[in-house]
Short mmCIF file of C-alpha atoms in Angstrom, two decimals:
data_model
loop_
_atom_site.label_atom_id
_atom_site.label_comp_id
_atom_site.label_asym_id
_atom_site.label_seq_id
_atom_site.Cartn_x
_atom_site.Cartn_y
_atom_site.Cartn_z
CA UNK A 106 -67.78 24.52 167.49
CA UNK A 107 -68.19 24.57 163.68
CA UNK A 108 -71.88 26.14 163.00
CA UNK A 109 -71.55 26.06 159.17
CA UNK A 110 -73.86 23.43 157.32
CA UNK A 111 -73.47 20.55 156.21
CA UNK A 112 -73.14 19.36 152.30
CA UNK A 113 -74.55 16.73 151.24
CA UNK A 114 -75.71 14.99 147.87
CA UNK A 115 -79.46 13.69 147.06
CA UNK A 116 -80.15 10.56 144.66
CA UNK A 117 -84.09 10.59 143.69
CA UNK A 118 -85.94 7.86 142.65
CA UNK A 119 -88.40 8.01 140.20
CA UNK A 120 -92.12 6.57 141.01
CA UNK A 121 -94.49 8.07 139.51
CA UNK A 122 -96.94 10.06 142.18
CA UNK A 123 -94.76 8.60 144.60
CA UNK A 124 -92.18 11.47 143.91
CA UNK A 125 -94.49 13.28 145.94
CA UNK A 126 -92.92 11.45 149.23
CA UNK A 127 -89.31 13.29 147.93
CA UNK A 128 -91.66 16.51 147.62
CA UNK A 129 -92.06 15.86 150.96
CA UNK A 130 -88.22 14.89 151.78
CA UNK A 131 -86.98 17.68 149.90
CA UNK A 132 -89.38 20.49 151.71
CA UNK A 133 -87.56 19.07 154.92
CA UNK A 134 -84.37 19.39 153.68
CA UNK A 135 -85.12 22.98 152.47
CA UNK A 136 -86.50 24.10 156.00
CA UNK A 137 -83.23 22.39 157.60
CA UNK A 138 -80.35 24.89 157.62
CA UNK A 139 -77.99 23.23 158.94
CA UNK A 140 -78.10 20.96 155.41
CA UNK A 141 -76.67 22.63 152.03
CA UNK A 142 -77.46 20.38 148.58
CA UNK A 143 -74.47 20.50 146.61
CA UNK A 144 -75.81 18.35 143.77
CA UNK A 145 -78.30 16.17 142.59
CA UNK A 146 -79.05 13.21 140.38
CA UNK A 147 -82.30 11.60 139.49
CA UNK A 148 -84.60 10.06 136.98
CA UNK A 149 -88.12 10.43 136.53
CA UNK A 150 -90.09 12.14 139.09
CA UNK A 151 -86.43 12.51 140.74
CA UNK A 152 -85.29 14.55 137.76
CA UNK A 153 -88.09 16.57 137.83
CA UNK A 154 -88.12 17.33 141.29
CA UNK A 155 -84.61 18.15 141.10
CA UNK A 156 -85.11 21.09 138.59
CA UNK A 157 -88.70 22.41 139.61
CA UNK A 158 -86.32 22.84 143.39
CA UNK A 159 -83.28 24.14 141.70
CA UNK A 160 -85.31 26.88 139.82
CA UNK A 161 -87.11 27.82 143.65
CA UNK A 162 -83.28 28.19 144.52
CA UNK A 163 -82.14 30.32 141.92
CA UNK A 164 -85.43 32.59 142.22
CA UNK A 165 -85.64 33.43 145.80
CA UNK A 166 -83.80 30.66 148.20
CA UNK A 167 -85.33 28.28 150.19
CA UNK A 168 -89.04 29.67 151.18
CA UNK A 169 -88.95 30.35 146.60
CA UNK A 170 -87.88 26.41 146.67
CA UNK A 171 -90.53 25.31 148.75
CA UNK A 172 -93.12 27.25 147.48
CA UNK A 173 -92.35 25.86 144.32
CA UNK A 174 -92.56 22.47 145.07
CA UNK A 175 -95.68 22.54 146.29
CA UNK A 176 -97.03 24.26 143.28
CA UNK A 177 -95.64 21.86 140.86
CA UNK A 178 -97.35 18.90 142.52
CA UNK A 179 -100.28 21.08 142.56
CA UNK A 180 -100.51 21.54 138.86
CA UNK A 181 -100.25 17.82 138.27
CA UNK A 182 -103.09 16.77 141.27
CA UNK A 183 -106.62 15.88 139.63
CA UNK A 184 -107.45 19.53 141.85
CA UNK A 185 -104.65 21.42 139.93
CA UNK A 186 -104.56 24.00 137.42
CA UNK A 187 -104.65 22.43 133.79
CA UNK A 188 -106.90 23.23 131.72
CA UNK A 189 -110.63 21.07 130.87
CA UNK A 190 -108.63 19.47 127.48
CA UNK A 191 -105.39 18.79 129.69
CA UNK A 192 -107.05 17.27 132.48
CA UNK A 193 -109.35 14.99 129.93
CA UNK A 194 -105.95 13.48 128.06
CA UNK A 195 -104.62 13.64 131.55
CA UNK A 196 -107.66 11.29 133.06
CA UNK A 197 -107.48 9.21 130.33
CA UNK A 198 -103.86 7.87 130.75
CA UNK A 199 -103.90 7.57 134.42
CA UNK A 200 -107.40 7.11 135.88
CA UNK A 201 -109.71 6.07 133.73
CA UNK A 202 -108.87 2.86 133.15
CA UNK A 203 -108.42 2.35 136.80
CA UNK A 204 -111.42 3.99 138.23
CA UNK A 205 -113.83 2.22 135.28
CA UNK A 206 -113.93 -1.39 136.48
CA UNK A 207 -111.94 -3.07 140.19
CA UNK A 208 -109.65 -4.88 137.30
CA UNK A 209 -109.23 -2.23 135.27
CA UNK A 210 -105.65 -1.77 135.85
CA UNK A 211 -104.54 -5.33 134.11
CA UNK A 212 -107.31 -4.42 131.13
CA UNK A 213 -104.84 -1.19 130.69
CA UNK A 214 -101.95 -3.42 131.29
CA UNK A 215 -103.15 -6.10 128.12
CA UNK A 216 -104.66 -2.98 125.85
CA UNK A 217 -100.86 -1.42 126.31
CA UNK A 218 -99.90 -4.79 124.90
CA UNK A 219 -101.41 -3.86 121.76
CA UNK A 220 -101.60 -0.56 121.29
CA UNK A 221 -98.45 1.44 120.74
CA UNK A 222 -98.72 5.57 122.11
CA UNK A 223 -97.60 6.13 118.97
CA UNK A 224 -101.64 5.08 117.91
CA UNK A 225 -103.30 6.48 121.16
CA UNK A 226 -101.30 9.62 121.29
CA UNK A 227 -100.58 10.58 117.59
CA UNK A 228 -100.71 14.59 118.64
CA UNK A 229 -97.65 13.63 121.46
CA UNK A 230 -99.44 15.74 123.98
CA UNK A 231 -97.95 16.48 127.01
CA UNK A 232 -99.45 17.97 129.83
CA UNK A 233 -97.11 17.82 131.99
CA UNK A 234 -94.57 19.34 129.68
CA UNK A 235 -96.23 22.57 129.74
CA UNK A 236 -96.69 22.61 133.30
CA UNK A 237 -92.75 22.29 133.95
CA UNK A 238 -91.84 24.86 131.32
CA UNK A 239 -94.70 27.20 133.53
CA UNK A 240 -92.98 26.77 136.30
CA UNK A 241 -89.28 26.31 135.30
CA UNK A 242 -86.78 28.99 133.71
CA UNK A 243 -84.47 26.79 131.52
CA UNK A 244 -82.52 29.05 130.13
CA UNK A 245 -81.49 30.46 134.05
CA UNK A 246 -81.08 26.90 134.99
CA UNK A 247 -78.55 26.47 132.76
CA UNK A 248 -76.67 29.58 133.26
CA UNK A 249 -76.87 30.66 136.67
CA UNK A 250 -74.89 28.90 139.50
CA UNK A 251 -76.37 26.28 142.07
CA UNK A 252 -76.37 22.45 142.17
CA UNK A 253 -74.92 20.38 140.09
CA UNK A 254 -77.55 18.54 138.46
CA UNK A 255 -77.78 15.09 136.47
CA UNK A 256 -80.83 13.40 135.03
CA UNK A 257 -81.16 10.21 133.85
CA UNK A 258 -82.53 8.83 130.63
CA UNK A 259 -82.27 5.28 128.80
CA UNK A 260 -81.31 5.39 125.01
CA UNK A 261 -83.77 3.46 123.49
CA UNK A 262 -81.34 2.45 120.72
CA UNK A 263 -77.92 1.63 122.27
CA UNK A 264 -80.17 0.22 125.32
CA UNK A 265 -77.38 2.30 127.63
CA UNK A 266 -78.46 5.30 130.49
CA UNK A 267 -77.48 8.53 129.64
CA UNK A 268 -76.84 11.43 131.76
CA UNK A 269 -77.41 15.03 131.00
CA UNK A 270 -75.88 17.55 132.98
CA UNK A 271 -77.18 21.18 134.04
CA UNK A 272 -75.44 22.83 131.69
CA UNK A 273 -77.58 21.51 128.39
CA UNK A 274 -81.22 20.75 130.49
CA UNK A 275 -83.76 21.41 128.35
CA UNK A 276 -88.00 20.35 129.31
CA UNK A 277 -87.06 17.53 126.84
CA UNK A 278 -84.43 16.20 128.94
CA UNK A 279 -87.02 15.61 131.92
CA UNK A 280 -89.45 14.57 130.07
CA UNK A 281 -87.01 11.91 128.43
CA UNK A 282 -85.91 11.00 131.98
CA UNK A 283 -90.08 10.50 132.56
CA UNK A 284 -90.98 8.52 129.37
CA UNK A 285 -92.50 5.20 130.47
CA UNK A 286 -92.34 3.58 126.66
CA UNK A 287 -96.00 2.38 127.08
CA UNK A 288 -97.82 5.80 127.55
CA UNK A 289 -95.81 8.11 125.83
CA UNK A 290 -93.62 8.26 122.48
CA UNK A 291 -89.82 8.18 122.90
CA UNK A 292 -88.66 11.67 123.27
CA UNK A 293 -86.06 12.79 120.73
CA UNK A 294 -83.25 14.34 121.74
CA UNK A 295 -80.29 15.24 118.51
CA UNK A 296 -81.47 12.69 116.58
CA UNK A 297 -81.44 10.11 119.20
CA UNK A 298 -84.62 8.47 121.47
CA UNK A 299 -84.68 8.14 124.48
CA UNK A 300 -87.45 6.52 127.05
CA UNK A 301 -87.38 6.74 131.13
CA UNK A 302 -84.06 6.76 132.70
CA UNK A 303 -85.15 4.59 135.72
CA UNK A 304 -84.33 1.70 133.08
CA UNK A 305 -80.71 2.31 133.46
CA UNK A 306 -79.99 4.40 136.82
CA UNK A 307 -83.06 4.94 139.35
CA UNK A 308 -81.37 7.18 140.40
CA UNK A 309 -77.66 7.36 139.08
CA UNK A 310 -74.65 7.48 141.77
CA UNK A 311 -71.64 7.61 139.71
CA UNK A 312 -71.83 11.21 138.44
CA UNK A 313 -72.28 12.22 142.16
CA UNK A 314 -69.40 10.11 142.69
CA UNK A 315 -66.57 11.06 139.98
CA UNK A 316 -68.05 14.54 139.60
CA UNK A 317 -68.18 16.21 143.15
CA UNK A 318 -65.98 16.65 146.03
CA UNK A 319 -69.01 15.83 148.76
CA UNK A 320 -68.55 12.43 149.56
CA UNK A 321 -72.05 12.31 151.34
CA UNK A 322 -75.03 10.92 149.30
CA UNK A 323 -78.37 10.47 150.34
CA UNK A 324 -80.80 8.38 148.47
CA UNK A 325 -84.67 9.12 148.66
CA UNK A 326 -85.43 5.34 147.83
CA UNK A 327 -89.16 5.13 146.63
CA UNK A 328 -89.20 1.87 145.02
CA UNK A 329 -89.28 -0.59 147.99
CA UNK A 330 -86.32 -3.35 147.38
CA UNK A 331 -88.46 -5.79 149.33
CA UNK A 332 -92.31 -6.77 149.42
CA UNK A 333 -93.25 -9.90 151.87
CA UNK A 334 -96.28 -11.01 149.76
CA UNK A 335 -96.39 -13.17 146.31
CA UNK A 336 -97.95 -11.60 143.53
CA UNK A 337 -100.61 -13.61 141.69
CA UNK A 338 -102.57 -11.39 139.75
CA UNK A 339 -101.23 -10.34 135.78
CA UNK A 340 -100.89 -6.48 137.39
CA UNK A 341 -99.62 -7.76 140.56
CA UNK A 342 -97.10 -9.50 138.69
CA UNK A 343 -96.10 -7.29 136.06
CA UNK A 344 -95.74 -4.04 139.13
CA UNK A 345 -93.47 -5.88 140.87
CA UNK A 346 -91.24 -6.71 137.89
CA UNK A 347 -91.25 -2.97 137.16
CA UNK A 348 -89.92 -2.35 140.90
CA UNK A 349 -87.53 -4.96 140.89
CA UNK A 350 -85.88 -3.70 137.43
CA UNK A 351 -86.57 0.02 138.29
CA UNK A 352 -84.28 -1.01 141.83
CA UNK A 353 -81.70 -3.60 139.62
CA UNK A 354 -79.46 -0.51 138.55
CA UNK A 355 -79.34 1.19 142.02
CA UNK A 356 -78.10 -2.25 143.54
CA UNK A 357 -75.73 -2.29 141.30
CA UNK A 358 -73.78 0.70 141.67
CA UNK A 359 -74.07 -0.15 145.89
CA UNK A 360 -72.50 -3.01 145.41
CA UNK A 361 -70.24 -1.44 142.99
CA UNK A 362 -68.96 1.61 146.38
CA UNK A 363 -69.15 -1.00 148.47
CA UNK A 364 -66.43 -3.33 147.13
CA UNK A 365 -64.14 0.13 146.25
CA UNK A 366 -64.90 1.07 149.69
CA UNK A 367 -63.64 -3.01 150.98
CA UNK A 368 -60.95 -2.58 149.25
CA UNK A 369 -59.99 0.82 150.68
CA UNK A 370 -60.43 -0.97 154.15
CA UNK A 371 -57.99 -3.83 153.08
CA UNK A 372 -55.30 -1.50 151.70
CA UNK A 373 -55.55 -2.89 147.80
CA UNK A 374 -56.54 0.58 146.69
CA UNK A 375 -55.40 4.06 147.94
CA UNK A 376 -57.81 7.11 149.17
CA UNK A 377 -57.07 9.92 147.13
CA UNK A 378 -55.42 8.37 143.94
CA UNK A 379 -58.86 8.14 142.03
CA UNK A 380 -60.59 6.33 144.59
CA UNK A 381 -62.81 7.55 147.57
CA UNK A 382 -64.90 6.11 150.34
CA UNK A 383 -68.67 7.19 149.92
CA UNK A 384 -70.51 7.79 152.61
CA UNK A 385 -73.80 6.47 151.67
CA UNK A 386 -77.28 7.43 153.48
CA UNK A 387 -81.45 6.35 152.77
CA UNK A 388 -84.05 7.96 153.26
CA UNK A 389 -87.35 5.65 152.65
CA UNK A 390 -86.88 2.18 150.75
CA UNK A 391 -88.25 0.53 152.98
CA UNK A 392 -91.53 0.76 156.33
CA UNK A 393 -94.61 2.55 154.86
CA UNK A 394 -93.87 3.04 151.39
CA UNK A 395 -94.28 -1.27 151.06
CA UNK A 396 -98.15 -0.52 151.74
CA UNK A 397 -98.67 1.36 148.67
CA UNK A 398 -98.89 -0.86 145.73
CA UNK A 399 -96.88 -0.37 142.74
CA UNK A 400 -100.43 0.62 141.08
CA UNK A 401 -100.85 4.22 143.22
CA UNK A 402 -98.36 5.39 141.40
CA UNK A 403 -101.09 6.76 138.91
CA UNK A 404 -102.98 8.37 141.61
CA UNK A 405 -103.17 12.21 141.91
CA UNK A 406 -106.03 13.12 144.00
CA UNK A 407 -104.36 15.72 145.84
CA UNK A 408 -104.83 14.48 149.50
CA UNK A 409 -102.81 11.50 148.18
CA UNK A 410 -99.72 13.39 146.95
CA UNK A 411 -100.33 15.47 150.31
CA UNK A 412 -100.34 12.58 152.67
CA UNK A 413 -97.16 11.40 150.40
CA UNK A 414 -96.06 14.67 151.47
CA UNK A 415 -96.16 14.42 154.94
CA UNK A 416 -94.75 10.98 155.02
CA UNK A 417 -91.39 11.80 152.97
CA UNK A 418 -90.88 14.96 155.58
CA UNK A 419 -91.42 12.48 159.02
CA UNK A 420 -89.23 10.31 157.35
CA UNK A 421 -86.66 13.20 156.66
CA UNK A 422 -86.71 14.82 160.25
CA UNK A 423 -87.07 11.74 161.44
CA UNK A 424 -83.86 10.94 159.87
CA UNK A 425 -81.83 13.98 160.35
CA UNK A 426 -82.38 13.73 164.00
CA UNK A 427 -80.44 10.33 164.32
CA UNK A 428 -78.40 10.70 161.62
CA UNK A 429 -76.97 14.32 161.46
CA UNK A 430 -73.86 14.08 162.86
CA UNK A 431 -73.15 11.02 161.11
CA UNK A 432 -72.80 13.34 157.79
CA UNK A 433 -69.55 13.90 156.73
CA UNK A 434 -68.43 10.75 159.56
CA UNK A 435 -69.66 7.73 158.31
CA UNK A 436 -72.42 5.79 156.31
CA UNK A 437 -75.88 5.18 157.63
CA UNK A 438 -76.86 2.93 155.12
CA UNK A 439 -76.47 -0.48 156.13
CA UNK A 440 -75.15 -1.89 152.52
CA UNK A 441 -75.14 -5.40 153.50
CA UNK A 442 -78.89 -5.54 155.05
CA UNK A 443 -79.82 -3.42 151.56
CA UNK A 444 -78.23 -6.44 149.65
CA UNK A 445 -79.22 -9.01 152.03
CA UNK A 446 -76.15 -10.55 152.43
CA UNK A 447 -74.03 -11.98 155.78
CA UNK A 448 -71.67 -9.03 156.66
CA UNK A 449 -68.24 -9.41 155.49
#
């Protein structure tokens, strides 16, 4: 009987508060030790999830990890730790407008129309910034060993994702990855822009593809690929465009290891000349994430991001208990029921 854990990759979405749910995902993943992460991509509130744990990692393990975790989405909750100037700008940008008037959210959507961050944030502050440098060594990230990490940002010039890699993460590469283009000024990176990376990979699969040998990835899906009602309202509309473009990408590269992996199956392409099956898994994308509208994902009360929380970690041990000996055996995702599509 082989006791030794099992490796697998994580791909995290980026959602706003709602990377509070992979908070949740992660701390079960942690606790688990019979699971070892062996790399991790993301974008957004992915990427920055994926360093605050790495940094737990490197400074004292798992318990470190968690721990840290929980006191990153502490400092961001409206009952965190910034300061009486940071939580003003803070309020300003994510609840104000919302908790001012029941429509308040589409007046924010039509005054974004016109004003430019570059106008209503000429100082570039960035709260959240300092909190992540507070709470995450850089310069041992980049040097010390542990996951492979990649974030995700979208060159705001070429129009193309980027990934960064461990090795060169920097606060300004997570707060690139985290850069919705209406709230906050492109981040400059050598000379170059750069605004949130869930434009171009939410989260990216390739570099966990071509650039490790663990053929397991598991996606913490936050972004729900389906809702069942129409929107008719100007905010109801323009949310679910963000989650259908903030999902396009992802889609995209499933199709994309699902036809390498049909080919495999057919014998057109050879395992092991450049080409490998994935074994793909989910975790959330779909059940009680689709009650929370795309508009929550300015909300950070603290007993939200908690009861996000709990949810990502019933979802996890919920999923490792039907799904753990499938790692390193076969896919769990169901690729053709993610695509809707008649199986092949």
């Amino acid at each position: 009987m082989n006791d030794s854990p099992k490796t697998i990759n994580l791909a995290l979405q980026g959602g706003g508060s709602h990377g509070a749910f992979t908070w949740g995902a992660l701390d079960a993943l942690i606790a688990d030790e019979r699971i070892e992460i062996g790399a991790i991509s993301g974008a957004s509130a992915g990427a920055m999830n994926a360093v605050v744990f790495a940094s737990g990692m490197l400074e004292g393990g798992r318990d470190a990890a968690r721990r840290k975790l929980h006191n990153f989405w502490l400092s961001v909750s409206a009952e965190g730790s910034l300061t009486p100037i940071q939580r003003g700008f803070y309020d300003a940008w994510f609840e104000a407008w919302r908790a001012a008037l029941p429509q308040a959210g589409a007046m924010w959507d039509a005054l974004a129309t016109f004003v430019s961050p570059y106008d209503a944030n000429p100082l570039d502050l960035s709260p959240l910034r300092d909190h992540l440098t507070q709470l995450v060594d850089f310069d041992a990230l980049r040097k010390m060993p542990g996951p492979k990490i990649f974030v995700a940002a979208t060159n705001v010039h070429t129009g193309r994702g980027e990934v960064f890699r461990r090795d060169i993460l920097t606060p300004d590469h997570i707060m690139a990855s985290s850069c919705l283009p209406r709230l906050f000024r492109a981040v400059d990176i050598d000379g170059e822009p750069y605004w949130d990376g869930g434009y171009a990979g939410n989260p990216p699969l390739w570099p966990l593809f071509y650039e490790t040998d663990c053929r397991d990835t598991v996606i913490v899906q936050i972004n729900p690929v389906e809702r069942h009602a129409t929107p008719h309202t100007a905010q109801e509309i323009a949310n679910r465009v963000n989650e259908i473009t903030f999902n396009a990408a992802l889609l995209g590269e499933l199709r994309a290891a699902d036809f390498v992996a049909r080919l495999i199956e057919r014998g057109a392409l050879k395992e092991g000349e450049g080409y490998r099956r994935e074994l793909l898994h989910r975790i959330g994308g779909a059940g009680k994430l689709e009650s929370f509208g795309a508009a929550s994902k300015f909300d950070v009360t603290w007993s939200f991001l908690v009861a996000l929380c709990e949810l990502g970690r019933q979802a996890t041990r919920e999923w490792l208990d039907e799904n753990f000996a499938a790692i390193g055996e076969r896919s769990t995702l169901n690729i053709d029921q993610a695509l809707r599509r008649k199986p092949a």
